[in-house]
Coordinates of C-alpha atoms in Angstrom, one line a residue:
Chain A
X478 CA -38.9 -5.1 -9.3
X479 CA -41.8 -4.6 -11.3
X480 CA -41.1 -8.1 -12.6
X481 CA -40.5 -9.6 -9.2
X482 CA -43.7 -8.4 -8.0
X483 CA -45.6 -10.0 -11.0
X484 CA -44.0 -13.0 -10.4
X485 CA -44.9 -13.2 -6.7
X486 CA -48.6 -12.6 -7.7
X487 CA -48.3 -15.7 -10.0
X488 CA -46.5 -17.8 -7.2
X489 CA -48.5 -20.6 -5.8
X490 CA -47.6 -20.9 -2.3
X491 CA -49.6 -23.9 -1.5
X492 CA -48.0 -26.4 -3.8
X493 CA -44.3 -24.8 -4.5
X494 CA -41.5 -24.6 -1.9
X495 CA -39.8 -21.9 -3.8
X496 CA -41.1 -19.1 -5.8
X497 CA -39.7 -19.2 -9.5
X498 CA -40.9 -17.6 -12.6
X499 CA -42.0 -19.8 -15.8
X500 CA -39.6 -18.2 -18.1
X501 CA -36.0 -17.0 -16.4
X502 CA -36.3 -14.2 -18.9
X503 CA -39.0 -12.8 -16.8
X504 CA -36.1 -11.6 -14.3
X505 CA -33.9 -10.0 -17.0
X506 CA -36.0 -8.6 -19.6
X507 CA -38.3 -5.7 -19.2
X508 CA -41.2 -4.2 -21.1
X509 CA -40.5 -1.1 -23.4
X510 CA -40.7 2.3 -21.3
X511 CA -40.9 4.5 -24.3
X512 CA -39.4 4.4 -27.8
X513 CA -37.3 7.2 -29.5
X514 CA -37.2 6.6 -33.3
X515 CA -37.8 3.2 -33.4
X516 CA -35.4 2.7 -30.3
X517 CA -37.2 0.7 -27.7
X518 CA -35.7 2.1 -24.3
X519 CA -36.2 -0.5 -21.3
X520 CA -35.4 0.0 -17.8
X521 CA -32.2 -2.0 -18.8
X522 CA -30.8 0.6 -21.3
X523 CA -31.6 3.6 -18.6
X524 CA -29.5 1.7 -15.9
X525 CA -26.9 1.4 -18.4
X526 CA -26.7 5.1 -18.9
X527 CA -27.2 5.6 -15.1
X528 CA -23.8 3.1 -14.8
X529 CA -22.0 5.7 -17.0
X530 CA -23.0 8.5 -15.1
X531 CA -22.3 7.2 -11.6
X532 CA -19.1 5.8 -13.0
X533 CA -18.1 9.3 -14.3
X534 CA -19.7 11.0 -11.1
X535 CA -17.1 8.7 -8.9
X536 CA -14.1 9.7 -10.9
X537 CA -15.1 13.4 -11.2
X538 CA -16.1 13.9 -7.4
X539 CA -13.5 11.6 -6.2
X540 CA -10.7 13.3 -8.3
X541 CA -12.1 16.7 -8.6
X542 CA -10.2 19.2 -6.2
X543 CA -6.2 18.5 -6.6
X544 CA -5.8 18.4 -2.9
X545 CA -2.7 17.3 -1.2
X546 CA -4.4 15.9 1.3
X547 CA -7.6 14.0 0.0
X548 CA -10.5 13.8 1.6
X549 CA -12.2 10.1 2.7
X550 CA -13.9 9.7 -0.6
X551 CA -11.3 10.9 -2.6
X552 CA -8.6 8.8 -1.1
X553 CA -10.8 5.7 -1.8
X554 CA -11.2 6.4 -5.5
X555 CA -7.6 7.5 -5.6
X556 CA -7.2 4.0 -4.0
X557 CA -9.1 2.4 -6.6
X558 CA -7.4 4.2 -9.4
X559 CA -3.8 3.5 -8.2
X560 CA -5.1 -0.1 -7.7
X561 CA -5.9 -0.7 -11.7
X562 CA -2.7 1.7 -12.7
X563 CA -0.2 0.1 -10.4
X564 CA -1.9 -3.4 -9.5
X565 CA -3.1 -4.2 -13.2
X566 CA -1.6 -2.2 -15.7
X567 CA 1.7 -1.6 -14.4
X568 CA 2.4 -4.8 -12.7
X569 CA 0.9 -7.0 -15.5
X570 CA 1.7 -5.5 -18.8
X571 CA 4.9 -3.4 -17.5
X572 CA 5.6 -0.1 -18.4
X573 CA 3.9 -0.1 -21.7
X574 CA 0.5 -0.6 -19.9
X575 CA -0.1 3.0 -19.4
X576 CA -1.0 3.0 -23.2
X577 CA -3.9 0.5 -22.3
X578 CA -4.7 2.7 -19.1
X579 CA -7.6 4.5 -20.2
X580 CA -9.1 1.2 -21.5
X581 CA -8.5 -0.8 -18.6
X582 CA -9.4 1.9 -16.3
X583 CA -13.1 2.9 -17.7
X584 CA -13.5 -1.0 -18.0
X585 CA -13.0 -1.4 -14.6
X586 CA -15.2 1.4 -13.1
X587 CA -18.0 0.8 -15.5
X588 CA -18.2 -3.1 -14.5
X589 CA -17.6 -2.3 -10.6
X590 CA -20.9 -0.1 -10.9
X591 CA -22.4 -2.3 -13.4
X592 CA -22.1 -5.4 -11.1
X593 CA -23.0 -3.6 -7.7
X594 CA -26.0 -2.4 -9.1
X595 CA -27.0 -5.8 -8.2
X596 CA -27.2 -4.8 -4.5
X597 CA -27.8 -1.5 -4.8
X598 CA -31.4 -0.8 -3.4
X599 CA -34.2 0.4 -5.5
X600 CA -32.0 -1.0 -8.7
X601 CA -31.2 -4.2 -8.0
X602 CA -30.4 -5.2 -11.5
X603 CA -26.7 -5.9 -12.8
X604 CA -26.7 -4.5 -16.3
X605 CA -23.7 -6.8 -16.7
X606 CA -26.0 -10.1 -16.7
X607 CA -27.1 -8.6 -20.0
X608 CA -24.9 -10.2 -22.6
X609 CA -24.5 -6.8 -24.4
X610 CA -21.9 -5.2 -22.1
X611 CA -19.7 -8.2 -21.6
X612 CA -19.9 -9.2 -25.4
X613 CA -19.0 -5.7 -26.3
X614 CA -16.3 -5.5 -24.0
X615 CA -14.8 -8.9 -24.6
X616 CA -14.7 -8.0 -28.4
X617 CA -13.0 -4.9 -28.2
X618 CA -10.2 -6.8 -25.7
X619 CA -10.2 -9.4 -28.5
X620 CA -9.3 -6.9 -31.3
X621 CA -7.0 -5.3 -29.1
X622 CA -4.9 -8.2 -28.3
X623 CA -5.3 -9.6 -31.7
X624 CA -4.3 -6.5 -33.3
X625 CA -1.2 -6.0 -30.5
X626 CA -0.2 -9.7 -31.4
X627 CA -0.3 -9.1 -35.1
X628 CA 1.4 -5.8 -35.2
X629 CA 4.2 -7.0 -32.8
X630 CA 5.0 -10.5 -34.3
X631 CA 3.6 -10.3 -37.7
X632 CA 2.4 -13.6 -38.7
X633 CA 4.7 -15.4 -36.7
X634 CA 1.7 -14.8 -33.9
X635 CA -0.2 -17.2 -35.7
X636 CA 2.2 -19.4 -37.5
X637 CA 3.9 -20.0 -33.6
X638 CA 0.8 -20.2 -32.2
X639 CA -0.3 -23.4 -34.8
X640 CA 3.4 -24.9 -34.6
X641 CA 5.0 -24.3 -31.2
X642 CA 8.9 -24.6 -31.6
X643 CA 9.5 -25.2 -27.7
X644 CA 7.6 -28.1 -27.9
X645 CA 8.7 -31.7 -28.5
X646 CA 7.8 -32.1 -32.4
X647 CA 5.8 -35.2 -31.9
X648 CA 3.3 -33.0 -29.5
X649 CA 3.5 -29.7 -31.5
X650 CA 0.4 -30.3 -33.6
X651 CA -1.8 -31.3 -30.5
X652 CA -0.3 -28.4 -28.4
X653 CA -0.7 -26.0 -31.3
X654 CA -4.3 -27.1 -31.6
X655 CA -5.0 -26.3 -28.2
X656 CA -3.5 -23.0 -28.3
X657 CA -4.9 -21.6 -31.3
X658 CA -8.7 -22.9 -30.0
X659 CA -8.1 -21.3 -26.7
X660 CA -6.5 -18.1 -27.7
X661 CA -8.4 -17.2 -30.9
X662 CA -11.8 -18.9 -29.6
X663 CA -12.0 -19.5 -26.3
X664 CA -10.2 -16.3 -24.8
X665 CA -13.1 -13.9 -25.7
X666 CA -15.9 -16.3 -25.4
X667 CA -15.1 -17.3 -21.7
X668 CA -14.0 -13.8 -21.0
X669 CA -17.5 -12.5 -21.7
X670 CA -19.6 -15.3 -20.3
X671 CA -17.4 -15.6 -17.0
X672 CA -18.8 -12.3 -16.4
X673 CA -22.4 -12.6 -17.7
X674 CA -23.0 -16.1 -16.1
X675 CA -21.5 -14.8 -12.4
X676 CA -24.0 -11.9 -12.7
X677 CA -27.1 -13.8 -14.1
X678 CA -26.4 -16.6 -11.5
X679 CA -26.2 -14.2 -8.6
X680 CA -29.1 -11.9 -10.0
X681 CA -30.9 -15.3 -10.0
X682 CA -30.4 -16.4 -6.7
X683 CA -30.9 -13.5 -5.2
X684 CA -34.7 -12.4 -6.7
X685 CA -35.8 -16.2 -6.1
X686 CA -34.7 -16.4 -2.9
X687 CA -35.5 -12.9 -1.2
X688 CA -39.1 -12.6 -2.8
X689 CA -39.6 -16.5 -1.9
X690 CA -38.7 -15.4 1.6
X691 CA -41.0 -12.6 1.5
X692 CA -43.9 -14.0 -0.2
X693 CA -43.7 -17.0 1.9
X694 CA -43.4 -15.0 5.6
X695 CA -46.6 -13.0 4.0
X696 CA -48.5 -16.1 3.5
X697 CA -48.4 -17.6 7.0
X698 CA -51.4 -16.8 7.7
X699 CA -52.9 -18.9 4.7
X700 CA -50.7 -21.8 4.8
X701 CA -49.5 -22.0 8.4
X702 CA -46.4 -23.6 9.5
X703 CA -45.1 -24.2 5.7
X704 CA -44.5 -20.3 5.4
X705 CA -41.8 -20.6 7.6
X706 CA -39.7 -21.7 4.8
X707 CA -39.7 -18.2 4.2
X708 CA -37.6 -17.2 6.8
X709 CA -34.8 -19.7 5.8
X710 CA -34.8 -18.8 2.1
X711 CA -34.8 -14.6 3.2
X712 CA -31.7 -15.9 5.5
X713 CA -30.4 -17.8 2.8
X714 CA -30.7 -14.8 0.6
X715 CA -29.3 -12.5 2.8
X716 CA -26.4 -14.2 2.8
X717 CA -26.2 -14.3 -1.1
X718 CA -26.3 -10.6 -0.8
X719 CA -23.2 -10.3 1.2
X720 CA -21.3 -12.6 -1.1
X721 CA -22.6 -10.6 -4.1
X722 CA -20.9 -7.5 -3.3
X723 CA -17.7 -9.6 -3.4
X724 CA -18.4 -11.4 -6.6
X725 CA -19.4 -8.1 -7.9
X726 CA -15.9 -6.6 -7.0
X727 CA -14.0 -9.8 -7.8
X728 CA -15.4 -10.1 -11.3
X729 CA -14.7 -6.5 -12.3
X730 CA -11.3 -7.4 -11.3
X731 CA -11.1 -10.4 -12.8
X732 CA -12.6 -9.1 -16.3
X733 CA -9.5 -6.3 -16.0
X734 CA -6.9 -8.2 -15.3
X735 CA -7.4 -10.9 -17.9
X736 CA -7.9 -8.5 -20.3
X737 CA -4.3 -6.8 -18.8
X738 CA -2.9 -10.4 -19.4
X739 CA -4.5 -11.2 -22.8
X740 CA -2.8 -7.7 -24.1
X741 CA 0.5 -8.8 -22.2
X742 CA 0.6 -12.4 -23.8
X743 CA 0.2 -10.5 -27.3
X744 CA 3.2 -8.0 -26.5
X745 CA 5.6 -10.5 -25.3
X746 CA 4.6 -13.3 -27.6
X747 CA 7.0 -16.4 -26.9
X748 CA 6.8 -19.9 -28.1
Chain B
X8 CA -17.4 -14.2 -31.7
X9 CA -18.3 -15.2 -35.3
X10 CA -20.3 -18.3 -33.5
X11 CA -21.8 -16.1 -31.1
X12 CA -23.1 -13.8 -34.0
X13 CA -24.3 -16.7 -36.1
X14 CA -26.4 -17.5 -33.2
X15 CA -27.7 -14.1 -32.6
X16 CA -29.0 -13.9 -36.4
X17 CA -30.2 -17.4 -35.5
X18 CA -32.1 -16.3 -32.5
X19 CA -33.6 -13.3 -34.0
X20 CA -34.9 -15.1 -37.0
X21 CA -36.8 -17.5 -34.8
X22 CA -37.9 -14.2 -32.5
X23 CA -35.2 -14.6 -29.7
X24 CA -37.6 -12.1 -27.4
X25 CA -40.2 -14.8 -26.8
X26 CA -37.7 -18.1 -26.7
X27 CA -36.5 -19.4 -23.6
X28 CA -33.2 -19.4 -22.5
X29 CA -31.3 -18.5 -25.7
X30 CA -32.6 -14.8 -25.9
X31 CA -31.0 -14.5 -22.2
X32 CA -27.5 -15.6 -23.7
X33 CA -27.5 -13.4 -26.8
X34 CA -27.0 -9.6 -26.9
X35 CA -30.0 -7.3 -27.9
X36 CA -29.4 -4.9 -30.1
X37 CA -31.0 -2.2 -28.2
X38 CA -29.0 -3.3 -25.3
X39 CA -25.6 -3.5 -27.3
X40 CA -26.1 0.1 -28.7
X41 CA -27.2 1.3 -25.5
X42 CA -24.2 -0.6 -23.4
X43 CA -21.6 0.7 -26.2
X44 CA -22.6 4.6 -25.7
X45 CA -22.6 4.4 -22.0
X46 CA -19.3 2.8 -22.1
X47 CA -17.7 5.0 -24.7
X48 CA -19.0 7.8 -21.9
X49 CA -17.1 6.4 -19.3
X50 CA -13.9 5.9 -21.5
X51 CA -13.6 9.4 -23.2
X52 CA -14.2 10.8 -19.6
X53 CA -11.4 8.6 -18.2
X54 CA -9.2 9.0 -21.1
X55 CA -9.4 12.9 -21.4
X56 CA -10.4 14.0 -17.9
X57 CA -9.6 11.5 -15.4
X58 CA -6.3 10.3 -15.9
X59 CA -4.8 13.6 -16.9
X60 CA -6.2 14.8 -13.4
X61 CA -4.8 12.2 -11.4
X62 CA -1.4 12.5 -13.2
X63 CA -1.5 16.0 -12.4
X64 CA -2.3 15.6 -8.7
X65 CA -0.1 12.7 -8.1
X66 CA 2.9 14.7 -9.5
X67 CA 2.0 17.6 -7.5
X68 CA 1.7 15.7 -4.5
X69 CA 4.9 14.0 -5.4
X70 CA 6.5 17.5 -5.6
X71 CA 5.3 18.4 -2.2
X72 CA 6.6 15.5 -0.4
X73 CA 9.8 16.0 -1.7
X74 CA 9.9 19.6 -0.7
X75 CA 8.7 18.7 2.7
X76 CA 11.4 16.1 2.8
X77 CA 13.7 18.6 1.7
X78 CA 12.6 21.1 4.2
X79 CA 12.3 18.6 7.0
X80 CA 16.0 17.6 6.1
X81 CA 17.1 21.1 6.4
X82 CA 16.1 22.0 9.4
X83 CA 17.4 18.9 11.0
X84 CA 20.7 20.0 9.3
X85 CA 20.1 23.2 11.3
X86 CA 19.4 21.4 14.6
X87 CA 22.5 19.4 14.1
X88 CA 24.6 22.3 13.5
X89 CA 22.9 24.1 16.3
X90 CA 23.3 20.9 18.5
X91 CA 27.1 20.9 17.4
X92 CA 27.3 24.8 18.6
X93 CA 25.7 24.1 21.7
X94 CA 28.2 21.0 22.4
X95 CA 31.1 23.0 21.7
X96 CA 29.8 26.0 23.7
X97 CA 29.3 23.5 26.7
X98 CA 32.7 22.2 26.3
X99 CA 34.0 25.7 26.3
X100 CA 32.5 26.3 29.3
X101 CA 33.8 23.4 31.0
X102 CA 37.1 23.9 30.0
X103 CA 36.8 27.6 31.2
X104 CA 35.9 26.5 34.6
X105 CA 38.6 24.2 34.8
X106 CA 40.9 26.5 33.8
X107 CA 39.8 28.8 36.5
X108 CA 39.7 26.2 39.1
X109 CA 43.3 25.5 38.0
X110 CA 44.2 28.8 38.1
X111 CA 42.5 29.3 41.4
X112 CA 44.3 26.4 43.2
X113 CA 47.6 27.6 41.5
X114 CA 47.1 31.1 43.0
X115 CA 46.6 29.5 46.4
X116 CA 49.4 27.6 46.0
X117 CA 51.5 30.3 45.3
X118 CA 49.9 32.1 48.3
X119 CA 50.7 29.4 50.8
X120 CA 54.3 29.1 49.3
X121 CA 54.7 32.5 49.6
X122 CA 53.3 33.1 53.2
X123 CA 55.2 30.2 54.3
X124 CA 58.3 31.7 53.0
X125 CA 58.1 35.0 54.3
X126 CA 57.2 33.3 57.7
X127 CA 60.0 31.1 57.8
X128 CA 62.5 34.2 56.6
X129 CA 61.0 36.5 59.3
X130 CA 61.8 33.8 61.7
X131 CA 65.0 33.7 60.3
X132 CA 65.6 37.3 60.7
X133 CA 64.2 37.3 64.4
X134 CA 66.7 34.5 65.3
X135 CA 69.6 36.5 63.5
X136 CA 68.7 39.3 65.2
X137 CA 68.4 37.9 68.5
X138 CA 71.5 35.6 68.3
X139 CA 73.3 38.8 67.1
X140 CA 72.0 41.0 70.1
X141 CA 73.0 37.7 72.2
X142 CA 76.5 38.0 70.8
X143 CA 76.7 41.7 71.3
X144 CA 75.6 41.4 74.9
X145 CA 78.0 38.6 75.5
X146 CA 80.8 40.7 74.1
X147 CA 79.7 43.7 76.3
X148 CA 79.3 41.5 79.3
X149 CA 82.8 40.2 78.8
X150 CA 84.2 43.2 78.3
X151 CA 82.6 44.8 81.4
X152 CA 83.9 41.9 83.3
X153 CA 87.1 42.0 82.2
X154 CA 87.4 45.6 83.2
X155 CA 85.7 45.0 86.4
X156 CA 87.7 42.1 87.5
X157 CA 90.8 44.3 86.5
X158 CA 89.9 47.2 88.8
X159 CA 88.8 45.0 91.6
X160 CA 92.2 43.1 91.0
X161 CA 94.0 46.2 91.0
X162 CA 91.9 47.6 93.9
X163 CA 92.7 44.4 95.9
X164 CA 96.2 44.5 94.9
X165 CA 96.4 48.4 95.8
X166 CA 95.5 47.8 99.0
X167 CA 97.6 44.7 99.2
X168 CA 100.7 46.3 98.2
X169 CA 99.7 49.6 99.7
X170 CA 101.2 51.9 97.1
X171 CA 99.8 52.9 94.0
X172 CA 101.2 52.1 91.0
X173 CA 101.2 54.7 87.9
X174 CA 98.7 54.4 85.2
X175 CA 101.3 52.4 82.9
X176 CA 102.3 49.7 85.3
X177 CA 99.1 49.6 86.6
X178 CA 97.7 48.5 83.0
X179 CA 100.6 46.1 82.3
X180 CA 100.1 44.7 85.6
X181 CA 96.4 43.9 84.7
X182 CA 97.1 42.5 81.4
X183 CA 99.7 40.1 82.8
X184 CA 97.3 39.3 85.6
X185 CA 94.8 38.4 83.0
X186 CA 96.8 36.8 81.0
X187 CA 97.6 34.7 83.7
X188 CA 94.2 34.0 84.5
X189 CA 93.2 33.4 80.9
X190 CA 95.8 30.8 81.2
X191 CA 94.4 29.2 84.0
Chain C
X1189 CA -46.4 -35.1 -19.9
X1190 CA -46.1 -39.2 -20.2
X1191 CA -43.8 -40.3 -23.3
X1192 CA -43.0 -36.7 -24.2
X1193 CA -39.2 -36.3 -24.9
X1194 CA -39.6 -32.7 -25.0
X1195 CA -40.3 -32.5 -21.4
X1196 CA -37.1 -33.9 -20.4
X1197 CA -35.2 -31.3 -22.6
X1198 CA -35.0 -29.0 -19.7
X1199 CA -33.8 -31.3 -17.0
X1200 CA -31.4 -33.2 -19.2
X1201 CA -29.5 -30.1 -19.7
X1202 CA -29.3 -29.2 -16.0
X1203 CA -28.0 -32.8 -15.5
X1204 CA -25.5 -32.2 -18.1
X1205 CA -24.8 -28.6 -16.7
X1206 CA -24.1 -30.4 -13.7
X1207 CA -21.5 -33.0 -15.3
X1208 CA -19.8 -30.5 -16.9
X1209 CA -19.2 -28.5 -13.9
X1210 CA -17.1 -31.3 -12.1
X1211 CA -14.3 -31.1 -14.3
X1212 CA -13.4 -27.3 -13.9
X1213 CA -14.3 -27.8 -10.2
X1214 CA -11.6 -30.2 -9.8
X1215 CA -9.0 -28.3 -12.3
X1216 CA -9.6 -24.7 -10.4
X1217 CA -9.2 -26.2 -6.9
X1218 CA -5.6 -27.7 -8.1
X1219 CA -4.6 -24.6 -9.4
X1220 CA -5.2 -22.4 -7.0
X1221 CA -4.0 -24.9 -4.5
X1222 CA -0.8 -25.0 -6.1
X1223 CA -0.6 -21.6 -6.3
X1224 CA -1.4 -20.9 -2.6
X1225 CA 1.8 -23.4 -2.4
X1226 CA 4.0 -21.5 -4.7
X1227 CA 3.1 -18.0 -3.0
X1228 CA 3.6 -19.6 0.6
X1229 CA 7.1 -20.8 -0.6
X1230 CA 8.2 -17.8 -2.4
X1231 CA 6.0 -15.0 -1.5
X1232 CA 8.3 -12.6 -3.1
X1233 CA 7.0 -14.0 -6.6
X1234 CA 3.2 -13.3 -5.0
X1235 CA 2.5 -11.2 -8.2
X1236 CA 3.4 -13.3 -10.9
X1237 CA 1.9 -16.4 -9.0
X1238 CA -1.4 -14.3 -9.1
X1239 CA -0.9 -13.5 -12.5
X1240 CA -0.7 -16.7 -13.6
X1241 CA -3.2 -18.2 -11.4
X1242 CA -5.9 -16.4 -13.0
X1243 CA -4.7 -17.2 -16.5
X1244 CA -4.9 -21.1 -15.6
X1245 CA -8.1 -20.7 -13.6
X1246 CA -9.4 -18.9 -16.9
X1247 CA -8.6 -21.5 -19.1
X1248 CA -10.0 -24.1 -16.5
X1249 CA -13.1 -22.3 -16.5
X1250 CA -13.7 -22.3 -19.9
X1251 CA -15.3 -25.5 -19.9
X1252 CA -17.8 -24.7 -17.2
X1253 CA -18.7 -21.4 -18.7
X1254 CA -19.4 -23.0 -22.2
X1255 CA -21.8 -25.6 -20.5
X1256 CA -23.4 -22.7 -18.6
X1257 CA -23.9 -21.4 -22.2
X1258 CA -24.9 -24.4 -23.6
X1259 CA -27.6 -25.3 -20.8
X1260 CA -29.5 -22.3 -21.8
X1261 CA -29.3 -22.7 -25.5
X1262 CA -30.5 -26.4 -24.9
X1263 CA -33.2 -25.6 -22.5
X1264 CA -34.6 -23.3 -25.0
X1265 CA -35.0 -26.2 -27.3

């Protein structure tokens, strides 16, 4: 929020219709708070660990007691756990999915908390809008499905991708090229960028609209009627706020689901 | 990923922190390390603690539910057997009642028949006695009348004849007379 | 600003991203629409169709996502 307020003081309400920082990074990069042995700790890094502890806390308190009849909170957590286990791991990968369940489950909860940090009051920053987390998780997913693909199918995994026998021979090289590009290069990049881009766009929209709204409404005594545009910005910001809740949950789900789909496509590799 | 790594190297060489949008797209080393550590915390917790717990809980719940189900099944069976018992008892009671009513009816009819039979018998007896008495009376009256007619006739004849006949002759005369009389 | 080609880089990359988003927009619409038709026709296949739909969307979306990244890289100039 410090960054946002900084941007606000620089905002030229007389000449602009919306407050935007000179550099996008102002909204995403925070100054170093303190340094541990050359390791610069920023607000983002603290929030990452906070997200981890929140995710652990939700799971711990939700599943703590082995109650036969769970509380409301416990039932909600159990519902989510059951959703990842049955809806993603078992439905997509099959009975083998149990093996990958810890990874999928940890991923889902970590991303869910990280995404919803955007709409959490006083935090208002999605840690998944920093490339580090999506890139790391996508890389792990990439390593897993590559490893599974080669372990299950030997080099047929690569060869059959380039030279798919199910396709008419004239088109084989083209389909093979597209498949190769899509599986080995595009999959991990798009997986990471999808989450990252959604959260960046959401955070940009939210901060710009809400702060612009507040600043313009506050400036009504100075600039008169033009300040009422702030009401519109703020209303739009509130709508985006609700939309971001949906997007945060959906993106966590899609990231986990695509990971499961990619792993499944390596297990049951057919061409 | 290699593409990204190359870009990252490029960005750090150029001093990506101060650059425009590129430093937004590439992961910062500090954040990468922090992100990995944070994710590993969640991962190990889920792997070592959360999943075994939830599996155990679900198993226990499943067992409890199946136990409750079998209990319910048992009580249902019990209730059913109880119901069958009640039904049997009810049917027995009903047939018992029917039997009693039937018995009573039979007894009543028997009684009626007995009474009627006895009454008929009595009536017949009375009739017989009356008939017998009437017969006796008639015989006696006849004998009486015969004797009296004889005596009157003899007396009349004595008076007419004027002489007394001896007893033997008198009796013969009477018999002859009576025979004539009867022939008449 | 006048005659300065550098100043156009930012706005041009915005236009480029806008153009790049058209194709994936249409493509995702087609994928999702056909998935809904398929689900309505065979509700018992819902799980499989949804999985395939997300896979298709993921493939189609790739171009838009690359465009998004390229926008930042280009505007960094």
